[in-house]
Short mmCIF file of C-alpha atoms in Angstrom, two decimals:
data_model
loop_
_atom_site.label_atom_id
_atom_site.label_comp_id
_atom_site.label_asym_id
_atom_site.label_seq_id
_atom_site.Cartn_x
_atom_site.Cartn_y
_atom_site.Cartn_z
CA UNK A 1 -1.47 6.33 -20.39
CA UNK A 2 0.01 10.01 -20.54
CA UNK A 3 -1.51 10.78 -16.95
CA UNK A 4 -0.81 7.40 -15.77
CA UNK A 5 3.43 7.94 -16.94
CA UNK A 6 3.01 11.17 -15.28
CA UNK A 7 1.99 10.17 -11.65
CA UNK A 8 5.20 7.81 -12.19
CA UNK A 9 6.92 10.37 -12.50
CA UNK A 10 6.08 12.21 -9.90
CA UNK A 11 6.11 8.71 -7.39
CA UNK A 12 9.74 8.63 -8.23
CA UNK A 13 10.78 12.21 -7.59
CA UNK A 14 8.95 11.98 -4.51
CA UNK A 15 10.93 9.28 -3.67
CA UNK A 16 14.17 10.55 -4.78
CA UNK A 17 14.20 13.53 -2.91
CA UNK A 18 13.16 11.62 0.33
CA UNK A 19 16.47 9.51 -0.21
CA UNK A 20 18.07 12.97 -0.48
CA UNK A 21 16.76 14.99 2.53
CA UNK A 22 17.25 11.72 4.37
CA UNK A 23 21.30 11.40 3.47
CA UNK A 24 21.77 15.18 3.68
CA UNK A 25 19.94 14.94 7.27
CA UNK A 26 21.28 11.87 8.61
CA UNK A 27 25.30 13.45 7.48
CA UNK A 28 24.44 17.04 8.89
CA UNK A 29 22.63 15.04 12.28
CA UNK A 30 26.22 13.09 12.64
CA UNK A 31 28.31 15.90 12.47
CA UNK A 32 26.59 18.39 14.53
CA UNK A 33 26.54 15.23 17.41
CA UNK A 34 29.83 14.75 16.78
CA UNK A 35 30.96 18.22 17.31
CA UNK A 36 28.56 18.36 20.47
CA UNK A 37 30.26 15.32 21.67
CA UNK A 38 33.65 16.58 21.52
CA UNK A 39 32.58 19.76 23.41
CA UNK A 40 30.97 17.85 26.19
CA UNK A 41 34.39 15.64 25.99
CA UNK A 42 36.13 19.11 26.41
CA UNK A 43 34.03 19.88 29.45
CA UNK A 44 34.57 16.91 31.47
CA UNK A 45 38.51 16.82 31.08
CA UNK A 46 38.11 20.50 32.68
CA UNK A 47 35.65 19.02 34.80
CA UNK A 48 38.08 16.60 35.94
CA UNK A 49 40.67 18.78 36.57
CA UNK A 50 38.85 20.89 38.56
CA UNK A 51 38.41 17.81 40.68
CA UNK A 52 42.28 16.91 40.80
CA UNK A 53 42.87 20.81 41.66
CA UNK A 54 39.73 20.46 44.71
CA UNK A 55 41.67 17.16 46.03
CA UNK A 56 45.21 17.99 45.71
CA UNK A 57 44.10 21.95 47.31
CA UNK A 58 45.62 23.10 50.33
CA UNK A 59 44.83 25.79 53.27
CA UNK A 60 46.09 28.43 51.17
CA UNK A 61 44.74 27.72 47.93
CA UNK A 62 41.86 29.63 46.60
CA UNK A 63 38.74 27.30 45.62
CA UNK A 64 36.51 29.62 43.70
CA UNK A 65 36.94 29.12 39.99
CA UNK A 66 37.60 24.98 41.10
CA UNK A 67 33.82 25.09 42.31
CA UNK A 68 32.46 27.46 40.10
CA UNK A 69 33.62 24.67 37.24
CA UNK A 70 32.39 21.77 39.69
CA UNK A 71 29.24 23.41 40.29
CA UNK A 72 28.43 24.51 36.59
CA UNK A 73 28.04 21.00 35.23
CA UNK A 74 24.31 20.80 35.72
CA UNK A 75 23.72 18.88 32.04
CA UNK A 76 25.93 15.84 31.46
CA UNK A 77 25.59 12.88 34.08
CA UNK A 78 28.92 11.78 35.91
CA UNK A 79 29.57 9.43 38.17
CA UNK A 80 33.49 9.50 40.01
CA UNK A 81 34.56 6.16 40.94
CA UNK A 82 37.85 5.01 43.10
CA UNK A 83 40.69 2.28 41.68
CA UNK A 84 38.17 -0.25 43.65
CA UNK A 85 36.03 0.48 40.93
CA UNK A 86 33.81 1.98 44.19
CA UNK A 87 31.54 5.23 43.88
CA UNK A 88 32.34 7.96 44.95
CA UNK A 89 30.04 10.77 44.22
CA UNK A 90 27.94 11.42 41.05
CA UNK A 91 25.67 14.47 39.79
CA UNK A 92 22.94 14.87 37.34
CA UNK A 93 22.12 11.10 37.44
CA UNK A 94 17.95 10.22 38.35
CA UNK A 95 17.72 7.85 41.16
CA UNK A 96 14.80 6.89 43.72
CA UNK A 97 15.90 8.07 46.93
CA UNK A 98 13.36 6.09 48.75
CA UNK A 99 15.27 2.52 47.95
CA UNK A 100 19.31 3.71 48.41
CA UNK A 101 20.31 0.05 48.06
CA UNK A 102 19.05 -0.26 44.95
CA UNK A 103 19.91 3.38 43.88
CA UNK A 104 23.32 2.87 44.84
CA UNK A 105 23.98 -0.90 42.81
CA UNK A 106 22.56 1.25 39.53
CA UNK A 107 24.59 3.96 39.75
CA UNK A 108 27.56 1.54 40.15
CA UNK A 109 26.43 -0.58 37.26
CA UNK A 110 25.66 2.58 34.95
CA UNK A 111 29.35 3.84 36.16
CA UNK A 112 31.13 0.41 34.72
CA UNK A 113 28.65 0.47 31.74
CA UNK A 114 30.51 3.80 30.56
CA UNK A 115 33.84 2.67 31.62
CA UNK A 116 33.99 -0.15 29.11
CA UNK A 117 32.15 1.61 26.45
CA UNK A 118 35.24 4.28 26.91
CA UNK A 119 33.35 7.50 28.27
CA UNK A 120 35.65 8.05 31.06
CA UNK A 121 38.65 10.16 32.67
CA UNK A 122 41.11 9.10 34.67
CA UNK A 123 42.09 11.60 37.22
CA UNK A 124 46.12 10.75 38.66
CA UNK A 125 46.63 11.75 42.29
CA UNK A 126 50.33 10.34 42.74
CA UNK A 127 53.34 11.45 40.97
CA UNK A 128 53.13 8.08 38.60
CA UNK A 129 50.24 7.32 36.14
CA UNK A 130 50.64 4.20 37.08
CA UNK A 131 50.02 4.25 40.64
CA UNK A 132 47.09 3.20 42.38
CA UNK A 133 45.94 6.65 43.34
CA UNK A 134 43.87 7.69 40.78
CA UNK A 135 39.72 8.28 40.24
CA UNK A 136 38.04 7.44 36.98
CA UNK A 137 35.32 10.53 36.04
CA UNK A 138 32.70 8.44 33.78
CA UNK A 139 30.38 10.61 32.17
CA UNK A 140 27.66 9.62 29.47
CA UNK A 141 25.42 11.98 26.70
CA UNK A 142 23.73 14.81 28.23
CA UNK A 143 19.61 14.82 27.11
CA UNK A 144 20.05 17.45 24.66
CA UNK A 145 22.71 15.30 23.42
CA UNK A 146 20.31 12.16 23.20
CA UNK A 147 17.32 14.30 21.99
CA UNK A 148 19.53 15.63 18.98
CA UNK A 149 20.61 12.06 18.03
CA UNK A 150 17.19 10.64 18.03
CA UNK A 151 15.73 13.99 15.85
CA UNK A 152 16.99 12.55 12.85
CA UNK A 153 15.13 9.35 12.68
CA UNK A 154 12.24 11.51 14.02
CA UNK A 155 12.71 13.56 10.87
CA UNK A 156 12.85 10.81 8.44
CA UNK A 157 9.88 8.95 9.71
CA UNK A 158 7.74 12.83 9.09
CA UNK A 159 9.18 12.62 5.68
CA UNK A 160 8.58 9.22 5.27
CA UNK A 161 5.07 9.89 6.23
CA UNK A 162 4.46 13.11 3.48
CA UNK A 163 6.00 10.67 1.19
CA UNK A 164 2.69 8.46 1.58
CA UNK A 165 0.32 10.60 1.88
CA UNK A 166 1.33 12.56 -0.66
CA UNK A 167 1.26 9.51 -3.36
CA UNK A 168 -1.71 8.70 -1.64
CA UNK A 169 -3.23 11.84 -2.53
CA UNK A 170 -1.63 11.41 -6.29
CA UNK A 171 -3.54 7.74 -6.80
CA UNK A 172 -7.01 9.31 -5.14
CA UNK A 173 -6.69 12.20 -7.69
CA UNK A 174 -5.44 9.47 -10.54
CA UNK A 175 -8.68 7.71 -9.63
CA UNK A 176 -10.83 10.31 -9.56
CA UNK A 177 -10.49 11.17 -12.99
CA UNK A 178 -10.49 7.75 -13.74
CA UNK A 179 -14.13 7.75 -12.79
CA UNK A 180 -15.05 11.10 -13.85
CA UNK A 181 -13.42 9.80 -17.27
CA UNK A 182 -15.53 6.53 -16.81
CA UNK A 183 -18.84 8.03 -15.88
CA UNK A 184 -18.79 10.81 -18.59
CA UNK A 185 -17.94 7.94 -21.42
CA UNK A 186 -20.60 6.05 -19.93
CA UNK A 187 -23.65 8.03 -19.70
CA UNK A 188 -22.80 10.06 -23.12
CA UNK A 189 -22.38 6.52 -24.88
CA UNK A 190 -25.93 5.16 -23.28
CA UNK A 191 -27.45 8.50 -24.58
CA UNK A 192 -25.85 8.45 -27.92
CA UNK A 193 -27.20 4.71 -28.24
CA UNK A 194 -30.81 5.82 -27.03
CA UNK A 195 -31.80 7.46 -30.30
CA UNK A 196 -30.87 5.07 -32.89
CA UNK A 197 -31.78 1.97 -30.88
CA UNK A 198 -35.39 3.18 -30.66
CA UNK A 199 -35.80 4.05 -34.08
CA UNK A 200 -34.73 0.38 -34.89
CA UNK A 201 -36.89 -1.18 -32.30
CA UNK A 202 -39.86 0.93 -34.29
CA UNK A 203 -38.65 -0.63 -37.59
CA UNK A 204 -38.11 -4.32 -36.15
CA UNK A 205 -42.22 -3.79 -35.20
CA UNK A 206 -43.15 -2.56 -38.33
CA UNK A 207 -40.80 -5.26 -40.09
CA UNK A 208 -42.52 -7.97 -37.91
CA UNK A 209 -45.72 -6.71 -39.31
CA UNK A 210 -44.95 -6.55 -43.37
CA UNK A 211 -43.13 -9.53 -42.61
CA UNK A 212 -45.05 -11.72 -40.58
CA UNK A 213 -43.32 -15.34 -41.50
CA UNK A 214 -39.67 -14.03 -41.69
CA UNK A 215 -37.63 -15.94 -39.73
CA UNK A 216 -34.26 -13.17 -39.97
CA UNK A 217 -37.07 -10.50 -38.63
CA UNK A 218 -36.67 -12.33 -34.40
CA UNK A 219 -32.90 -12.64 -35.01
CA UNK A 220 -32.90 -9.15 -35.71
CA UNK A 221 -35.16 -8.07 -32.78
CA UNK A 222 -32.76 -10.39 -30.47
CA UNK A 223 -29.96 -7.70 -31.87
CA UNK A 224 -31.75 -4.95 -30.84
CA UNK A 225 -32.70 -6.26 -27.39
CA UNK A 226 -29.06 -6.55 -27.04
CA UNK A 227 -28.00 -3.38 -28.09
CA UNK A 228 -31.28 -2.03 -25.64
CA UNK A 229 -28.98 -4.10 -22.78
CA UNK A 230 -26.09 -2.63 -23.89
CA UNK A 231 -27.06 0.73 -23.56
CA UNK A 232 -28.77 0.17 -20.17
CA UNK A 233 -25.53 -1.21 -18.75
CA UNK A 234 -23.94 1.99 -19.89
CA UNK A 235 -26.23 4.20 -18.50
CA UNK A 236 -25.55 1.96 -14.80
CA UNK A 237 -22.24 3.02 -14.23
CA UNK A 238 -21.44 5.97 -12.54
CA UNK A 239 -24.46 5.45 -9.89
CA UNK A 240 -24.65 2.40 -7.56
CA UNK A 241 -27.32 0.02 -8.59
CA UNK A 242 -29.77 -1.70 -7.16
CA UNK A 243 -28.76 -4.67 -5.70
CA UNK A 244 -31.60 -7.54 -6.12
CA UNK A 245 -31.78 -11.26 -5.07
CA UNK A 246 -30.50 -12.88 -8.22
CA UNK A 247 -30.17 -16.57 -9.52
CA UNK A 248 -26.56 -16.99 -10.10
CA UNK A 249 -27.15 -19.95 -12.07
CA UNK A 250 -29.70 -18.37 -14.20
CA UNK A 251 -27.26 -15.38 -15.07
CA UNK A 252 -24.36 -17.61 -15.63
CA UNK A 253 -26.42 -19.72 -17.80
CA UNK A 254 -27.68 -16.93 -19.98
CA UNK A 255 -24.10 -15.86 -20.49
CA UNK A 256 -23.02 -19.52 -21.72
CA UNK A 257 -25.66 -19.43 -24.16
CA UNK A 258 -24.70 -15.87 -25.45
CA UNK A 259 -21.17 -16.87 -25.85
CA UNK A 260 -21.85 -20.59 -27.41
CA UNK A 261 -23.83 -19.31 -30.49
CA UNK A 262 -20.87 -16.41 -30.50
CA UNK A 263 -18.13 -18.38 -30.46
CA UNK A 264 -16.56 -20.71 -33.25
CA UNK A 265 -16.83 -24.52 -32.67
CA UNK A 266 -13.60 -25.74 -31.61
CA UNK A 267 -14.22 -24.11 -28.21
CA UNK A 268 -15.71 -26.21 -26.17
CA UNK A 269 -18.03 -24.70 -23.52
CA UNK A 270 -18.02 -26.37 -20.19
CA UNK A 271 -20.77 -25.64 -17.86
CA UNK A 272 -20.24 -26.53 -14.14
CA UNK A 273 -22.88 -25.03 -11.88
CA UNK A 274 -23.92 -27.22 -8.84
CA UNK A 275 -27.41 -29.18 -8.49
CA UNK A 276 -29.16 -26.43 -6.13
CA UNK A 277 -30.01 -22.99 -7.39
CA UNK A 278 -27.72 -20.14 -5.69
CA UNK A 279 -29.40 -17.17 -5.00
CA UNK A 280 -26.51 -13.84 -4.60
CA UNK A 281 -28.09 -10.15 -4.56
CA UNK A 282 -26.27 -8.41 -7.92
CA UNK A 283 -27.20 -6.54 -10.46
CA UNK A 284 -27.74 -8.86 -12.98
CA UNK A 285 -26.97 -6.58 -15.97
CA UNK A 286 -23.94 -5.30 -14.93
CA UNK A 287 -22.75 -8.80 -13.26
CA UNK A 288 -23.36 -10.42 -16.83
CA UNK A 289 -21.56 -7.92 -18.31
CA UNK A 290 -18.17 -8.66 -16.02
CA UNK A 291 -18.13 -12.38 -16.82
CA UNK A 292 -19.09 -11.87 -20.92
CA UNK A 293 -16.24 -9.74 -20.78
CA UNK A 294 -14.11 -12.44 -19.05
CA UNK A 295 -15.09 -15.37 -21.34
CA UNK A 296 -14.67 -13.13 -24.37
CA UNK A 297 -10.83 -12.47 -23.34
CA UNK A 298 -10.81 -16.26 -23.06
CA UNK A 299 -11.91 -16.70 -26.14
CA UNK A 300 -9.35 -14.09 -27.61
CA UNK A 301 -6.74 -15.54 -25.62
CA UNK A 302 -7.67 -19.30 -26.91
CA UNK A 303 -7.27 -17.99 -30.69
CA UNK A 304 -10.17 -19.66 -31.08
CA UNK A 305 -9.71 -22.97 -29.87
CA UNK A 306 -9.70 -24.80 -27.03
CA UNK A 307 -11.52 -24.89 -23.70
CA UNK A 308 -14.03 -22.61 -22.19
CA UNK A 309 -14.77 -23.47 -18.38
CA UNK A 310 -17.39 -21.41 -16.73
CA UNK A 311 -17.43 -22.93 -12.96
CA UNK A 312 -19.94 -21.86 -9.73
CA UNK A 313 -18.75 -22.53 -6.62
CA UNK A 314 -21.05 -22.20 -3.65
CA UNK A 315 -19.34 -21.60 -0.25
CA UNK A 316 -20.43 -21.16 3.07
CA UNK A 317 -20.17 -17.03 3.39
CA UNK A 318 -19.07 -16.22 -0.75
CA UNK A 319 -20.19 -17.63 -4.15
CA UNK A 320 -17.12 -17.84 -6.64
CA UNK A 321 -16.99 -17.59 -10.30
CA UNK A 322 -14.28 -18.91 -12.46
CA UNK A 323 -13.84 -18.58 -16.16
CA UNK A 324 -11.18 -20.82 -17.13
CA UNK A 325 -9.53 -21.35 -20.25
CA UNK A 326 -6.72 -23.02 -22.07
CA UNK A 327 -4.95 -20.05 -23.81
CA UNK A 328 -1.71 -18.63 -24.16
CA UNK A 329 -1.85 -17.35 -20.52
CA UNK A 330 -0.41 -14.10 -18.93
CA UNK A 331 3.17 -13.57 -18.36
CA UNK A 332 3.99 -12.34 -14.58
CA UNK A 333 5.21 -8.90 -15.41
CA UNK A 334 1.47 -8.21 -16.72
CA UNK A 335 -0.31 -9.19 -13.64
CA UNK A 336 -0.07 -6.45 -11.81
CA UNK A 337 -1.25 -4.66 -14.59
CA UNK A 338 -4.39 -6.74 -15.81
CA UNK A 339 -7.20 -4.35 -14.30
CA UNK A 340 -5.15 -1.28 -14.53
CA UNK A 341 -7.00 1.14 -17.36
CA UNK A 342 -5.46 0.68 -20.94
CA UNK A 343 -3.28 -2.05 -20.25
CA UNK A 344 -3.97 -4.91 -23.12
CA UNK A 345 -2.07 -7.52 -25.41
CA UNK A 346 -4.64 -7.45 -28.17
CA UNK A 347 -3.36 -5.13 -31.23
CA UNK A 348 -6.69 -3.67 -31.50
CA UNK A 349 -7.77 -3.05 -28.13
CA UNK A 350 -8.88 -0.22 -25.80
CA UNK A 351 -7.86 -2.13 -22.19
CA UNK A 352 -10.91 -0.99 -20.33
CA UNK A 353 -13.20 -4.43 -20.37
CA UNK A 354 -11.51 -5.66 -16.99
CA UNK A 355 -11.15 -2.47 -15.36
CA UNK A 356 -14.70 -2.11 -15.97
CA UNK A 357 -15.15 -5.40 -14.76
CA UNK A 358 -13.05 -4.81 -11.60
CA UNK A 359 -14.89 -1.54 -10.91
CA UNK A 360 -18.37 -3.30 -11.38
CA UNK A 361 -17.15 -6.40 -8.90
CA UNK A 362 -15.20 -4.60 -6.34
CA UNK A 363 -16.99 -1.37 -6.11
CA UNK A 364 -21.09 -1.60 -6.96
CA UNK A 365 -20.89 -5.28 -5.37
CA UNK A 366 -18.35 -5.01 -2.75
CA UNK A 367 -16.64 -8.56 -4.34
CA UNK A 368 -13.08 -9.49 -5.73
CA UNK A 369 -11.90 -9.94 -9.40
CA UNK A 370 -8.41 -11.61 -9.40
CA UNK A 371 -6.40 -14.06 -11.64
CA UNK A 372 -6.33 -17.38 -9.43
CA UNK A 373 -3.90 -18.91 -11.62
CA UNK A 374 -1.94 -18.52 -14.89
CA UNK A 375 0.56 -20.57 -17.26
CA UNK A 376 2.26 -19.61 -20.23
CA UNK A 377 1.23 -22.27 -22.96
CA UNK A 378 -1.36 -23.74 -20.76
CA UNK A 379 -4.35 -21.17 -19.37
CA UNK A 380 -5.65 -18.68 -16.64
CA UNK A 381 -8.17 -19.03 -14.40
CA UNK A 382 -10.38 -15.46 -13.40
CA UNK A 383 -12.22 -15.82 -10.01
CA UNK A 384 -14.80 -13.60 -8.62
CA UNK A 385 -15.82 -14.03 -5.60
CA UNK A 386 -19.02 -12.01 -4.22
CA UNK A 387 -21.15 -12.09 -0.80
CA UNK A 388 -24.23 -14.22 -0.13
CA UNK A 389 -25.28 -11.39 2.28
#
């Protein structure tokens, strides 16, 4: 739980600070383009005045700085129109000089665009601003201008990306030692178990033979041929098995009968397998293992009482499993935390029987473990669903 709080942690600072560098870059972004904007504003009022000075010029008046200023705009698009709303001439604008028509309507239409959207001059020829002798100079965002507004949102989605990856990175390194966790547990309980369960199989055999009409002696051997399956499915995990053609009815069945002589007699244990037998490639140890584990917490969550379903299903392309029962059911804040290592309701458990589960289901048989359904008061339904094929 410690390492789990800690990648929390770190998910949120990770997303904090992308909030951060994206405010700090999106308010730094909007005032260099606004200060960029007012300098190319700058330029094209001296721009147009150039223009006023090369139109109201005379014989004697000397052009040089007027065209050096014309001439130097080379970045920022402008097209000059009349009062008619006609064009006159326009630089730094792409057109296709092959199709003039067409050239000629877009630079119009591109020209009235950034009059209403106000990016224009108005350049007075008469000696009233209101007179009809005037030229409007409409000019629009140079690309350096356009680049720089559009970096921003370039930026964020980079950051937005390391962001991902780099919780990405944090849950493959959480799981990781999840498994390394699971796999050392694992093998070092099936070895611990190894010793001790072979020493009792010898005494069960010697028992059986001092003992010959005892009928505890079987009972006792059926103990240790559990614990023996125990251990086995212990020593499984951490290397994929082998996958065999299995009965699923057979394996469901010897799970029922496990559970009925475990369990106390006001559950009820329904059995609803279909007619045919259905044959699914599984490791039968470990698959028996994921749905004692799900009828035990059934039986746990029943208090011991009420209604045990264990349902086959056999589809087309996927056989399901359901282990319903009629418990207290499982409140919607803990769902996305029913698999998740160490997360339980019981006051004296570990949390790792249906993470197990999930890891035997989704990863050694390439199924799916999920809750189908769940009421407070009324039940939840597990459903496993694995491939014929």
């Amino acid at each position: 739980m410690q390492w789990t709080d800690r990648i929390r942690q770190v998910r949120v600072v990770l997303v904090a600070a992308a909030v951060v560098i994206a405010v700090v870059s999106l308010s730094v972004s909007h005032i260099l383009i606004k200060d960029l904007s007012d300098e190319e504003r700058g330029r094209m009022e001296i721009w147009a005045q150039a223009l006023r000075a090369l139109s109201n010029a005379d014989e004697d008046t000397d052009l040089t700085l007027v065209l050096s200023v014309i001439r130097s705009n080379n970045t920022i698009p402008v097209i000059v129109m009349d009062a008619a709303g006609n064009v006159t001439d326009f630089r730094n604008v792409s057109v296709d000089a092959k199709n003039a028509a067409d050239s000629a309507a877009y630079v119009a239409q591109l020209g009235r665009r950034l009059y209403h959207s106000g990016k224009y001059i108005k350049v007075d020829y008469g000696d009233s601003a209101a007179a009809a002798d005037y030229q409007l100079v409409c000019y629009d965002e140079s690309t350096m201008l356009k680049r720089l507004s559009s970096y921003p949102y370039v930026q964020l989605g980079v950051v937005l990306i390391f962001v991902v990856v780099a919780i990405f990175a944090l849950l493959s390194s959480k799981r990781a030692e999840q498994n390394k966790v699971w796999v050392g547990l694992s093998k070092e309980t099936a070895h611990q178990l190894g010793t001790p369960i072979s020493s009792l199989m010898a005494w069960v055999e010697m028992l059986k033979e001092a003992y010959p009409d005892d009928a505890l002696i079987p009972e006792m051997d059926k103990d240790v041929r559990r614990l023996e399956l125990i251990a086995d499915r212990f020593s499984k995990i951490g290397s994929l098995p082998e996958l065999l053609p299995c009965s699923m009815n057979e394996v469901l069945a010897h799970v029922a009968d496990y559970m009925d002589r475990r369990t106390s007699s006001r559950v009820a244990l329904v059995r609803e397998f279909p007619g045919h037998d259905v044959s699914v490639r599984m490791s039968a140890p470990l698959f028996e293992w994921v749905i004692e584990n799900l009828c035990k917490n059934a039986v746990d969550a029943m208090e011991g009482s009420g209604t045990l379903t264990i349902r086959l299903i056999d589809g087309q392309e996927r056989v399901a499993v359901e282990v319903a029962d009629t418990g207290k059911g499982i409140r919607k804040k803990d769902l996305r935390s029913v698999f998740t290592p160490g997360f339980t309701t019981k006051k004296r458990g570990w949390g790792l029987g249906l993470s197990l589960a999930k890891r035997i289901v989704e990863e050694y048989h390439r199924g799916r473990i999920f809750v189908k359904s769940t009421e407070l008061g009324r039940g939840t339904v597990f459903r496993v669903e694995l491939r014929k094929r």
